[in-house]
Every structure is written in C-alpha cells, then in structure tokens.
C-alpha cells in the first residue's frame, strides 16, 4: 500500500485568553482529574481537567495552561482548556501576553 501524503500544516498560533479565560501554572496535581493552578491574576484555583483532555493531553506540574473561569465561584474554580508547549510560552512572552518575570519558573 502506498503511504498517504501528510498535509503540510503551518504551525498554529497559541490561543490568547479572551474574556473569562486566564493563563496559569499548574502548581499541584490533586488526582481525580483536578489540579491546583496558580493563575496570573494572583489567585489559586482548583481546576478540573475535562474528559476530552484526559488521555490526549498529559499535564504536569509547572505546565502553563489556559483556564476557563467558572461563572459561579470565579475566584476558586475553573476548567483547564489548553496546555501550552514551551515554544508556545516563548511566543506568548514575545507578544507580551506573559510577563518575562514569570518565565523563570520553567
């Protein structure tokens, strides 16, 4: 069988937080698909890893993630909706979305 030709895709731009979303760093994995995330607004939130990400995207402590803040308990809860790779974190820092001081945690 001949090999299928892989489509050449240009790299996607990392998602930038919109209203109701914020970037944070995973400080502790708690089990049961939950993690404590230190968000860039200075608050720590208990965030849930949704089922669509459980086995496809593995998250570790120290990873930069995009958090969707819950409508109720906005200061305490959220959902992890995207995990940034190290290259994407550098791109966000170059754009000014993430402050340079926060990159020392890598």
mmCIF file with all atom_site columns, C-alpha atoms in Angstrom, residues 24-25 27 35-47 74-78:
data_model
loop_
_atom_site.group_PDB
_atom_site.id
_atom_site.type_symbol
_atom_site.label_atom_id
_atom_site.label_alt_id
_atom_site.label_comp_id
_atom_site.label_asym_id
_atom_site.label_entity_id
_atom_site.label_seq_id
_atom_site.pdbx_PDB_ins_code
_atom_site.Cartn_x
_atom_site.Cartn_y
_atom_site.Cartn_z
_atom_site.occupancy
_atom_site.B_iso_or_equiv
_atom_site.pdbx_formal_charge
_atom_site.auth_seq_id
_atom_site.auth_comp_id
_atom_site.auth_asym_id
_atom_site.auth_atom_id
_atom_site.pdbx_PDB_model_num
ATOM 1  C CA . UNK A 1 24 ? -1.846  29.958 34.877 1.00 0.00 ? 24 UNK A CA 1
ATOM 2  C CA . UNK A 1 25 ? 0.813   27.497 36.010 1.00 0.00 ? 25 UNK A CA 1
ATOM 3  C CA . UNK A 1 27 ? 1.333   24.032 40.984 1.00 0.00 ? 27 UNK A CA 1
ATOM 4  C CA . UNK A 1 35 ? -5.229  20.377 39.669 1.00 0.00 ? 35 UNK A CA 1
ATOM 5  C CA . UNK A 1 36 ? -4.376  23.461 41.697 1.00 0.00 ? 36 UNK A CA 1
ATOM 6  C CA . UNK A 1 37 ? -3.441  26.242 39.254 1.00 0.00 ? 37 UNK A CA 1
ATOM 7  C CA . UNK A 1 38 ? -1.686  29.469 40.212 1.00 0.00 ? 38 UNK A CA 1
ATOM 8  C CA . UNK A 1 39 ? -3.295  31.997 37.838 1.00 0.00 ? 39 UNK A CA 1
ATOM 9  C CA . UNK A 1 40 ? -1.636  35.209 36.670 1.00 0.00 ? 40 UNK A CA 1
ATOM 10 C CA . UNK A 1 41 ? -4.245  37.343 38.437 1.00 0.00 ? 41 UNK A CA 1
ATOM 11 C CA . UNK A 1 42 ? -2.693  36.238 41.750 1.00 0.00 ? 42 UNK A CA 1
ATOM 12 C CA . UNK A 1 43 ? -5.347  33.677 42.716 1.00 0.00 ? 43 UNK A CA 1
ATOM 13 C CA . UNK A 1 44 ? -5.003  29.913 43.095 1.00 0.00 ? 44 UNK A CA 1
ATOM 14 C CA . UNK A 1 45 ? -7.891  27.994 41.562 1.00 0.00 ? 45 UNK A CA 1
ATOM 15 C CA . UNK A 1 46 ? -8.981  24.386 41.792 1.00 0.00 ? 46 UNK A CA 1
ATOM 16 C CA . UNK A 1 47 ? -9.272  23.423 38.125 1.00 0.00 ? 47 UNK A CA 1
ATOM 17 C CA . UNK A 1 74 ? -14.959 32.625 39.888 1.00 0.00 ? 74 UNK A CA 1
ATOM 18 C CA . UNK A 1 75 ? -12.207 33.149 42.481 1.00 0.00 ? 75 UNK A CA 1
ATOM 19 C CA . UNK A 1 76 ? -11.891 29.457 43.346 1.00 0.00 ? 76 UNK A CA 1
ATOM 20 C CA . UNK A 1 77 ? -12.752 27.234 40.364 1.00 0.00 ? 77 UNK A CA 1
ATOM 21 C CA . UNK A 1 78 ? -12.041 26.787 36.655 1.00 0.00 ? 78 UNK A CA 1
#
